[in-house]
XYZ file of C-alpha atoms in Angstrom:
657
model
C 67.940 188.785 32.701
C 70.346 191.323 34.194
C 68.996 192.416 37.373
C 66.254 189.049 38.032
C 65.827 188.727 41.177
C 65.883 185.125 42.401
C 63.266 183.731 45.155
C 64.122 180.466 46.131
C 62.167 178.960 48.682
C 65.632 178.099 50.944
C 65.092 174.148 51.738
C 68.418 173.325 52.070
C 70.540 170.291 52.733
C 74.194 170.243 53.711
C 76.254 167.700 52.961
C 77.521 166.983 56.098
C 80.098 164.577 57.038
C 77.561 162.743 59.374
C 75.317 160.684 58.029
C 72.164 161.796 61.136
C 72.380 164.933 60.656
C 72.055 164.225 56.397
C 68.846 161.600 57.058
C 67.720 164.396 59.981
C 67.388 167.050 57.017
C 65.431 164.692 54.465
C 63.431 164.228 57.406
C 61.925 167.979 57.653
C 64.293 169.034 60.225
C 66.443 172.489 59.291
C 69.783 172.691 60.544
C 71.954 176.360 60.561
C 75.898 175.812 58.808
C 76.687 175.444 62.444
C 74.671 172.526 63.558
C 75.764 170.853 60.056
C 79.150 169.965 61.129
C 81.769 169.654 58.734
C 80.957 169.342 55.233
C 81.977 166.516 52.647
C 84.810 167.613 50.461
C 85.715 165.822 47.013
C 82.015 165.023 46.444
C 82.103 163.090 42.534
C 79.689 162.777 40.325
C 80.203 159.018 40.929
C 78.242 159.907 44.192
C 75.421 162.419 42.467
C 74.421 159.702 39.352
C 75.740 156.571 40.690
C 75.559 154.085 37.638
C 71.767 153.065 37.770
C 71.299 156.900 37.128
C 73.810 156.745 33.995
C 70.964 154.755 31.542
C 68.556 157.903 31.410
C 69.071 160.939 30.346
C 65.858 163.019 30.894
C 63.837 164.149 33.950
C 63.824 160.351 35.314
C 67.398 161.362 36.536
C 66.253 163.209 39.418
C 64.950 159.918 41.555
C 68.683 158.888 41.546
C 70.079 162.863 42.462
C 72.665 162.035 45.380
C 71.962 158.551 45.379
C 75.399 157.514 45.773
C 76.844 160.146 48.319
C 78.735 158.698 50.891
C 79.106 159.933 54.734
C 81.099 158.115 57.106
C 80.618 154.677 55.635
C 76.721 155.212 55.093
C 74.710 156.366 51.780
C 71.953 158.320 53.602
C 70.322 159.036 50.063
C 68.011 157.259 49.572
C 66.286 157.365 45.780
C 64.302 160.034 44.900
C 64.571 162.019 48.429
C 66.062 165.028 47.163
C 62.487 166.144 45.597
C 60.458 164.348 48.076
C 62.060 166.444 51.019
C 61.835 169.608 48.885
C 65.448 170.668 47.997
C 66.326 173.208 46.851
C 69.726 174.545 47.568
C 72.814 172.038 48.981
C 75.574 173.639 50.332
C 79.124 171.456 50.741
C 83.146 171.890 50.773
C 85.963 171.913 48.549
C 86.148 170.333 44.561
C 82.147 169.557 44.545
C 81.624 167.539 41.301
C 85.224 166.163 40.917
C 85.689 163.187 38.489
C 83.668 162.438 34.961
C 82.500 165.033 32.548
C 78.592 163.365 33.196
C 76.036 166.222 32.501
C 74.063 163.408 34.051
C 74.714 165.087 37.792
C 73.325 168.251 36.867
C 70.365 167.298 35.364
C 69.364 165.051 37.857
C 70.092 167.211 40.570
C 67.700 170.207 38.754
C 65.374 167.340 37.999
C 64.695 166.587 41.551
C 64.340 170.167 42.339
C 67.671 171.814 43.406
C 67.838 175.018 41.890
C 71.258 176.393 43.208
C 74.518 174.535 44.686
C 76.932 176.659 47.361
C 80.509 174.860 47.615
C 83.753 176.178 48.571
C 85.545 175.453 45.076
C 83.548 173.387 41.861
C 85.718 171.039 39.476
C 85.501 172.884 36.094
C 83.580 170.480 33.983
C 80.811 170.425 36.488
C 80.476 174.018 37.323
C 80.647 174.056 33.291
C 77.981 171.886 32.744
C 75.538 173.780 35.645
C 76.002 176.478 33.575
C 74.966 175.299 30.315
C 71.692 173.483 31.949
C 70.400 176.424 34.053
C 71.671 175.219 37.459
C 72.943 178.124 39.310
C 75.888 177.840 41.479
C 77.797 180.258 44.337
C 81.110 179.940 45.898
C 79.619 182.255 48.551
C 78.838 180.825 51.841
C 77.509 183.814 52.892
C 74.185 183.058 50.975
C 73.470 180.350 52.898
C 72.198 182.768 56.418
C 70.827 185.528 53.571
C 68.822 182.590 51.902
C 67.472 181.169 55.169
C 66.194 184.554 56.573
C 64.105 184.503 52.849
C 66.323 187.453 51.648
C 65.785 187.951 47.937
C 69.181 187.400 45.257
C 70.138 189.605 42.517
C 70.933 187.470 39.872
C 73.783 189.633 39.354
C 75.561 189.077 42.870
C 75.291 185.267 42.101
C 77.681 185.483 39.017
C 80.367 188.201 40.392
C 83.493 186.725 39.866
C 82.405 184.597 37.159
C 83.791 185.428 33.287
C 81.279 187.412 31.129
C 80.458 184.442 29.080
C 79.659 182.308 32.025
C 77.801 185.062 33.298
C 75.876 185.487 29.503
C 75.506 181.782 29.284
C 73.091 181.348 32.782
C 71.089 184.880 31.494
C 70.220 183.587 28.160
C 69.083 180.382 30.090
C 71.885 178.252 29.336
C 74.307 177.545 26.764
C 72.470 175.849 23.344
C 70.240 179.688 23.429
C 73.115 181.088 23.611
C 74.986 179.695 21.234
C 71.944 179.855 18.391
C 72.137 183.899 19.372
C 75.794 184.231 18.039
C 76.598 181.046 16.112
C 76.491 182.581 12.828
C 78.584 185.027 13.603
C 81.843 182.771 14.660
C 85.034 183.660 12.414
C 88.842 182.791 13.091
C 89.763 185.529 15.156
C 93.731 185.374 13.927
C 95.404 183.190 11.663
C 99.073 183.512 13.623
C 99.677 183.665 17.191
C 101.236 187.411 18.800
C 104.399 187.579 18.392
C 104.286 190.719 21.206
C 105.457 188.172 24.034
C 106.838 184.710 24.645
C 103.977 181.785 24.251
C 103.313 179.023 25.853
C 102.845 175.301 23.598
C 99.122 175.700 24.602
C 98.299 179.238 24.266
C 99.773 179.063 20.770
C 97.548 176.324 20.051
C 94.556 178.050 21.684
C 95.909 181.468 19.254
C 94.929 179.183 16.180
C 91.723 177.598 17.285
C 90.030 181.488 18.877
C 87.275 182.612 17.146
C 84.937 185.216 18.179
C 81.961 186.963 16.795
C 80.276 190.432 17.978
C 80.253 190.927 20.949
C 82.010 187.637 21.736
C 85.801 188.702 21.689
C 88.608 185.978 21.577
C 89.404 184.610 25.021
C 93.430 185.790 25.636
C 94.061 185.888 28.920
C 93.802 183.853 31.578
C 90.012 183.965 32.927
C 88.729 184.976 30.285
C 85.695 182.779 28.612
C 85.138 182.500 24.593
C 85.120 179.997 22.253
C 86.925 177.708 19.862
C 87.606 175.916 16.450
C 87.705 171.760 17.195
C 89.825 170.037 14.842
C 87.846 166.598 16.059
C 85.109 165.979 18.488
C 83.954 162.679 19.626
C 81.169 161.215 21.924
C 80.803 157.755 23.823
C 77.783 155.978 24.541
C 76.580 157.180 27.494
C 76.180 160.753 26.294
C 75.204 160.747 22.779
C 71.509 159.941 23.619
C 71.264 162.688 26.010
C 72.534 164.812 22.993
C 70.137 163.468 20.797
C 67.674 164.317 23.399
C 68.934 168.033 23.725
C 69.320 168.977 19.784
C 65.951 167.585 18.931
C 64.286 169.718 21.811
C 65.833 172.432 20.019
C 66.404 172.542 16.967
C 63.538 169.668 15.714
C 63.919 168.636 12.184
C 65.985 171.420 10.823
C 69.107 170.169 12.752
C 72.248 169.802 10.973
C 75.891 168.684 12.096
C 78.634 171.234 11.619
C 81.508 169.212 9.572
C 80.545 165.643 9.958
C 83.724 164.401 8.801
C 85.095 165.867 11.875
C 83.052 164.007 14.344
C 84.004 160.508 15.912
C 81.312 158.111 17.612
C 82.297 155.144 20.196
C 80.830 152.343 22.244
C 83.403 152.021 24.728
C 81.577 151.608 28.303
C 78.760 148.992 27.885
C 79.817 146.597 25.524
C 80.655 143.935 28.957
C 77.502 145.346 31.076
C 76.142 141.904 30.790
C 78.806 140.262 32.995
C 78.798 143.550 35.510
C 77.735 142.466 38.560
C 75.958 145.434 39.435
C 74.128 146.020 35.875
C 72.965 142.545 36.096
C 72.058 142.678 39.557
C 69.713 145.765 39.705
C 68.392 144.985 36.203
C 70.250 147.509 34.580
C 71.221 145.628 31.080
C 68.162 146.600 28.742
C 68.379 150.502 29.713
C 71.961 149.944 28.536
C 70.553 148.558 25.382
C 68.367 151.879 24.891
C 71.599 153.575 25.025
C 73.266 151.689 22.862
C 70.078 151.763 20.505
C 70.354 155.673 20.983
C 73.655 155.608 20.359
C 73.740 153.859 16.725
C 70.258 155.936 15.647
C 71.922 159.156 16.065
C 75.161 158.218 14.315
C 73.076 156.578 11.661
C 71.051 159.395 11.119
C 74.048 161.510 10.990
C 75.991 159.649 8.762
C 78.747 159.141 11.368
C 81.973 157.770 11.758
C 81.791 155.332 14.296
C 83.517 152.468 16.450
C 81.826 150.004 17.720
C 81.578 146.003 19.410
C 83.208 143.535 18.297
C 79.740 141.747 18.530
C 76.446 142.818 19.000
C 75.104 142.511 22.396
C 71.846 141.309 21.326
C 73.632 138.396 19.278
C 74.747 136.544 22.704
C 74.854 137.949 25.835
C 77.160 135.104 27.646
C 79.889 136.320 24.606
C 83.268 137.672 25.605
C 82.016 140.673 23.603
C 84.239 144.113 23.676
C 84.728 147.143 21.881
C 87.166 148.363 19.590
C 88.365 150.308 21.682
C 88.215 152.807 24.347
C 87.344 156.189 22.554
C 90.486 158.425 24.015
C 92.851 155.688 23.912
C 91.809 155.259 20.113
C 91.838 159.731 19.619
C 95.593 158.960 20.292
C 96.503 156.006 18.458
C 94.500 156.609 15.338
C 93.511 160.639 15.164
C 94.867 163.112 17.138
C 97.996 165.210 15.632
C 100.489 167.895 17.332
C 99.046 171.152 17.382
C 95.297 170.359 17.202
C 92.472 171.067 19.537
C 90.285 168.209 20.570
C 87.386 167.958 22.725
C 85.264 164.636 23.863
C 82.241 163.824 26.071
C 85.118 161.859 28.588
C 86.874 163.818 31.468
C 90.174 161.505 30.385
C 89.999 163.428 26.758
C 93.560 164.762 28.114
C 95.015 161.775 27.564
C 95.364 162.890 23.183
C 97.588 165.419 24.964
C 100.681 163.088 25.233
C 100.900 164.395 21.322
C 101.128 167.375 21.610
C 97.832 168.817 21.092
C 95.025 170.661 23.290
C 92.401 167.837 24.369
C 89.741 168.503 26.982
C 86.902 166.769 28.158
C 83.666 168.900 27.574
C 79.459 167.970 28.984
C 76.846 166.812 26.750
C 75.652 170.256 26.141
C 79.302 171.387 25.295
C 79.408 169.088 22.725
C 75.587 169.528 21.500
C 76.773 173.047 20.676
C 79.753 171.649 19.306
C 77.934 169.111 16.969
C 75.784 172.084 15.288
C 78.120 175.094 14.907
C 81.959 173.456 15.432
C 82.700 176.307 18.140
C 83.597 174.744 21.914
C 82.793 176.526 24.698
C 86.435 177.725 26.734
C 87.492 179.765 29.138
C 91.577 180.647 29.433
C 92.981 178.542 32.360
C 95.870 179.327 33.907
C 98.743 177.054 33.333
C 101.705 175.178 35.218
C 104.726 173.602 34.651
C 105.637 170.231 35.777
C 109.061 170.020 35.498
C 110.122 166.464 36.157
C 114.291 166.115 36.904
C 116.001 163.384 37.003
C 115.004 159.650 35.712
C 112.917 157.197 37.207
C 114.202 154.396 38.856
C 113.724 150.436 38.150
C 110.223 149.483 38.405
C 108.756 152.719 38.735
C 106.299 154.207 36.595
C 104.424 157.268 35.078
C 101.349 155.321 37.211
C 103.738 155.982 40.083
C 104.846 159.670 39.526
C 101.281 160.777 39.017
C 99.959 159.339 42.246
C 102.863 160.660 44.090
C 101.620 164.402 42.093
C 98.304 163.372 43.120
C 99.577 163.147 47.123
C 101.733 166.430 47.034
C 99.209 168.739 49.513
C 98.886 171.700 46.977
C 97.526 169.230 44.749
C 94.299 167.645 47.142
C 94.314 171.357 48.541
C 93.392 172.154 44.678
C 95.865 173.820 43.403
C 95.355 171.763 40.461
C 91.711 173.002 40.102
C 91.189 174.455 36.212
C 94.796 174.214 35.364
C 96.796 173.131 32.080
C 99.676 170.837 33.245
C 102.221 171.103 31.019
C 104.583 168.094 31.535
C 108.681 168.451 31.198
C 111.779 168.129 32.057
C 114.648 165.489 31.383
C 112.235 162.722 32.835
C 110.048 163.519 30.916
C 111.977 163.933 27.915
C 112.732 160.033 28.354
C 108.979 158.388 28.387
C 107.387 157.234 25.981
C 104.243 158.529 24.476
C 102.300 155.564 26.428
C 103.498 156.559 29.492
C 103.572 160.019 28.666
C 99.487 159.431 28.391
C 99.563 157.952 31.547
C 100.267 161.616 32.849
C 97.981 163.599 30.373
C 95.228 161.240 30.985
C 94.806 161.869 34.616
C 95.259 165.755 34.660
C 91.772 164.784 35.206
C 92.384 163.496 38.930
C 94.537 166.291 39.695
C 91.592 168.864 39.033
C 93.289 170.286 35.312
C 91.377 171.296 32.590
C 94.054 169.659 30.491
C 97.459 168.263 29.992
C 100.495 168.023 27.450
C 103.390 167.516 26.640
C 105.334 169.203 23.687
C 105.979 167.034 20.469
C 109.282 165.900 19.707
C 111.548 163.019 17.827
C 109.428 160.486 20.063
C 106.078 162.049 18.502
C 107.138 161.531 15.417
C 108.619 158.209 16.081
C 105.362 156.971 17.864
C 102.913 158.690 14.414
C 105.446 156.905 11.987
C 105.577 153.347 13.449
C 101.885 152.798 14.813
C 100.427 155.090 11.833
C 102.873 154.902 9.191
C 102.983 158.669 9.072
C 105.250 160.749 8.253
C 104.924 163.731 10.273
C 107.101 166.856 10.530
C 107.365 168.744 13.424
C 106.442 172.523 13.046
C 109.185 175.024 14.333
C 106.229 176.678 16.291
C 105.361 173.851 18.611
C 106.741 174.113 21.939
C 106.699 176.538 24.710
C 108.955 179.406 23.961
C 111.775 180.248 26.906
C 110.442 183.015 28.846
C 106.646 181.989 28.893
C 104.944 182.689 31.926
C 103.660 180.307 34.303
C 101.495 180.197 37.131
C 103.833 178.413 38.487
C 106.441 175.559 37.943
C 106.941 172.679 40.248
C 109.898 171.024 40.314
C 110.064 167.123 40.808
C 113.025 165.176 41.195
C 112.094 161.818 40.216
C 114.937 159.357 41.576
C 113.760 159.217 45.013
C 110.655 157.852 43.653
C 109.415 154.477 44.391
C 106.187 152.358 43.629
C 103.344 154.075 44.675
C 99.834 152.720 45.801
C 96.490 155.359 46.489
C 94.476 153.730 49.824
C 90.599 153.773 48.739
C 88.201 156.486 48.415
C 90.012 159.183 46.361
C 93.125 159.111 43.992
C 94.680 161.702 46.303
C 95.739 158.733 48.873
C 98.648 158.428 47.549
C 101.253 156.635 50.212
C 104.752 155.138 49.063
C 103.690 151.171 49.630
C 106.784 150.116 51.002
C 105.802 153.157 53.742
C 102.378 150.543 54.669
C 102.515 149.206 58.292
C 100.892 146.113 57.435
C 99.671 143.422 54.514
C 96.932 144.825 52.785
C 95.156 141.209 51.553
C 93.291 141.398 48.298
C 90.550 139.532 46.337
C 90.638 141.433 42.641
C 93.593 142.556 40.663
C 92.499 144.849 37.137
C 94.815 146.149 34.774
C 93.249 148.096 32.142
C 91.309 150.922 31.304
C 92.693 153.990 28.949
C 95.077 154.942 31.775
C 96.598 151.251 31.768
C 95.214 149.508 28.996
C 97.444 150.866 26.312
C 100.923 148.698 24.660
C 103.525 149.554 26.868
C 101.203 148.883 29.987
C 100.710 145.504 28.933
C 104.718 145.024 28.188
C 104.831 145.815 31.967
C 101.778 143.151 32.738
C 103.893 140.691 30.898
C 107.304 141.327 32.332
C 105.983 140.674 35.441
C 103.642 137.590 34.612
C 106.122 136.300 32.279
C 108.549 136.137 35.172
C 106.259 134.190 38.100
C 105.082 131.917 34.898
C 108.755 131.038 34.136
C 108.847 129.844 38.363
C 105.955 128.084 37.980
C 104.127 131.211 39.742
C 100.221 131.016 39.509
C 97.712 134.110 40.472
C 97.506 133.776 44.103
C 94.341 131.578 45.348
C 91.207 133.420 46.220
C 92.693 136.126 44.067
C 91.000 136.801 40.172
C 93.250 138.474 37.788
C 91.968 140.397 34.667
C 93.689 141.805 32.328
C 91.791 143.898 29.859
C 93.664 146.118 26.601
C 92.689 149.725 25.634
C 91.904 149.053 22.145
C 92.187 146.232 19.688
C 95.520 147.125 17.745
C 96.771 146.627 21.853
C 95.114 143.331 21.973
C 97.287 142.569 18.889
C 100.250 143.665 20.388
C 99.998 141.409 22.949
C 99.086 138.382 20.255
C 102.063 139.250 18.081
C 104.624 139.501 20.945
C 103.386 136.202 22.533
C 102.258 137.401 25.541
C 98.567 135.358 25.682
C 100.574 132.525 26.895
C 101.827 133.718 30.197
C 98.382 135.524 30.906
C 97.105 131.868 30.425
C 99.908 130.039 32.714
C 99.560 132.277 35.683
C 95.472 132.193 35.596
C 94.944 135.628 34.216
C 91.546 136.291 32.166
C 92.515 138.402 29.278
C 89.002 140.614 28.091
C 88.858 142.354 25.119
C 89.073 146.484 24.805
C 86.610 148.168 27.071
C 86.286 150.450 30.211
C 85.248 147.832 31.994
C 85.584 147.775 35.693
C 87.049 151.362 35.910
C 83.338 152.477 34.948
C 82.150 149.677 37.119
C 80.320 148.064 33.488
C 82.607 145.056 33.445
C 84.278 141.995 35.129
C 86.933 143.470 37.588
C 84.301 145.118 39.669
C 83.883 144.034 43.146
C 80.613 142.525 43.914
C 81.058 143.223 47.963
C 81.601 145.664 50.044
C 84.377 143.696 52.048
C 85.952 143.231 48.678
C 89.180 144.195 48.019
C 90.166 145.041 44.954
C 94.257 146.700 43.427
C 93.604 148.186 40.360
C 95.743 150.097 37.436
C 92.957 152.331 36.304
C 92.383 156.168 37.153
C 90.339 156.779 40.099
C 88.583 154.382 43.136
C 85.927 157.055 44.541
C 83.208 155.419 46.692
C 81.206 153.052 44.617
C 83.677 153.645 41.157
C 84.373 150.165 40.599
C 81.496 148.535 43.060
C 80.790 148.697 46.385
C 84.553 147.490 47.882
C 87.567 148.995 48.473
C 89.822 149.677 45.372
C 93.438 150.888 45.485
C 95.002 152.335 42.985
C 98.469 151.144 41.257
C 101.047 151.136 38.725
C 100.390 147.834 36.481
C 103.680 146.481 37.937
C 102.726 146.380 41.371
C 98.842 145.033 39.608
C 100.534 142.550 38.383
C 102.831 141.226 40.975
C 99.890 141.862 43.793
C 97.876 139.456 42.288
C 100.622 136.836 42.398
C 101.667 137.831 45.541
C 98.163 137.916 47.215
C 98.487 140.956 48.505
C 99.767 144.530 47.377
C 102.817 143.885 46.478
C 105.833 145.997 44.461
C 107.353 143.621 41.059
C 110.978 144.138 43.086
C 109.503 143.100 46.756
C 108.154 139.906 45.287
C 110.779 138.828 43.345
C 112.890 139.213 46.724
C 110.522 136.998 48.058
C 111.277 134.117 45.423
C 115.221 134.815 45.042
């Protein structure tokens, strides 16, 4: 397709911050860039393909494209509006496509008739998904006027500045077609990393997993694209049916999966939809069952390892169903090892980087290719070192540190987008694996490619105590002293205090003590992959046992939900005797699932006027129901539930001294 001339009928939609201007364009008005006014930044995949869209995996998604888009306090794009208006080009601001790895967003836009998305910057997974599915993207704002003048655009021009692999995939018409051309030629690029220069731990792991094929050299320098061999590939039920659909369309009955033993499947997101206000109200439960059926059929057809529901949803919709565990949380508990390379269809796959492995999220097409070849598309990212020095003050957790990082001006401006976050320093070395996992997990919100912590004695202890595994660290499993980073960010954590993030974006962080007025709450939710680990529940219990001992209960008018990330966490709570305190204060303990974090269960708001304090990882508009969501640490969530308003544990203790 080199030299291909694109003739795009320029029916353009500027994704303006002004809802009236968005509605006017959908009604037929053609605006200039200046007339459109300021454009929305940080448009998330939750807005591009909101919850009702996620029960589909084909062209039906086009009817839902951007129905969650928020301008001001309004959602001006109705169902099927893009297609009916004939929109072919979308224009937006910075960090377009942030959030989850859902390829549904790209499929929805393409099915709605969109051919090109122009934005100041893109999030990594979104843009990679767009390449893979054949949706064109560009950061060249100068294209807007040229397209409006009717100028044809050369595809090579659109691909300027992209790495060679991305350009080849776009020219091939998508990843699966490109992959089929090269799959038979993949061989290991090298058995050992080069000793010619000091290397980071990330670079060493990548070098040990690099593949090459004729015309496809191994990626070495930042910006170079290539393919890697994955030690573990995992998928969950939101994506399995779409992956099966793509693979059947490409391979038909000839489909064969590569190394089935290293594929793990999960049903973790949807096991509480029978108690999800949105799913029930919008009649989505039946569609969810279709996703589960498609997932289970794929698992059975190929004989794959599967971690599913604790009981079949069909067996009792009123039951406290739950799953065996959240996918990436279980991967860290049961599968991941230092030095490995792991990919999953979830943006929070970096969770396992706490163990000293490289783990990153991919889209459905990426996973489909990985299923058939074992090869994963990869572009060598720049690397940051986050040196966290000092010791965390009492009452301050890794979640507070993550919210502090997210609130930094440089991070909010995109300094972390597509980067590797290597966490180190005295404070990180003093953290448990569960707390380290909070940091690596929330690299997704930081915009990063992945996060990791070099393995050490704490890693060995975790593997021994959680899995009974006698693991010996190898000499190479660290970053070399003089390894090069794009930037080193040093944080003195001694001055940190409990943080919260205002509704709308995880980057809206402020010290809790700085809020000028009390913030009353209706819902408190403690759970998710980020905050459903053993030590998170140690924190919930520390607050709630203190409250129970003083006869305190969850404040009147507030509901407190606690949801374990895995069955092992639930068993930990039972063994430690935590359930009595949870019951005494009036909390509801839920079985494991993604639940309210994905707007898929109890703890999600039902009305726009409700206020939630939540220990989840992101609070984009509509992410956990229509209400406002404040992000906080496990201790702050528990203390706020007792206080009836945003409150740290220390402040709660002072009130009841």
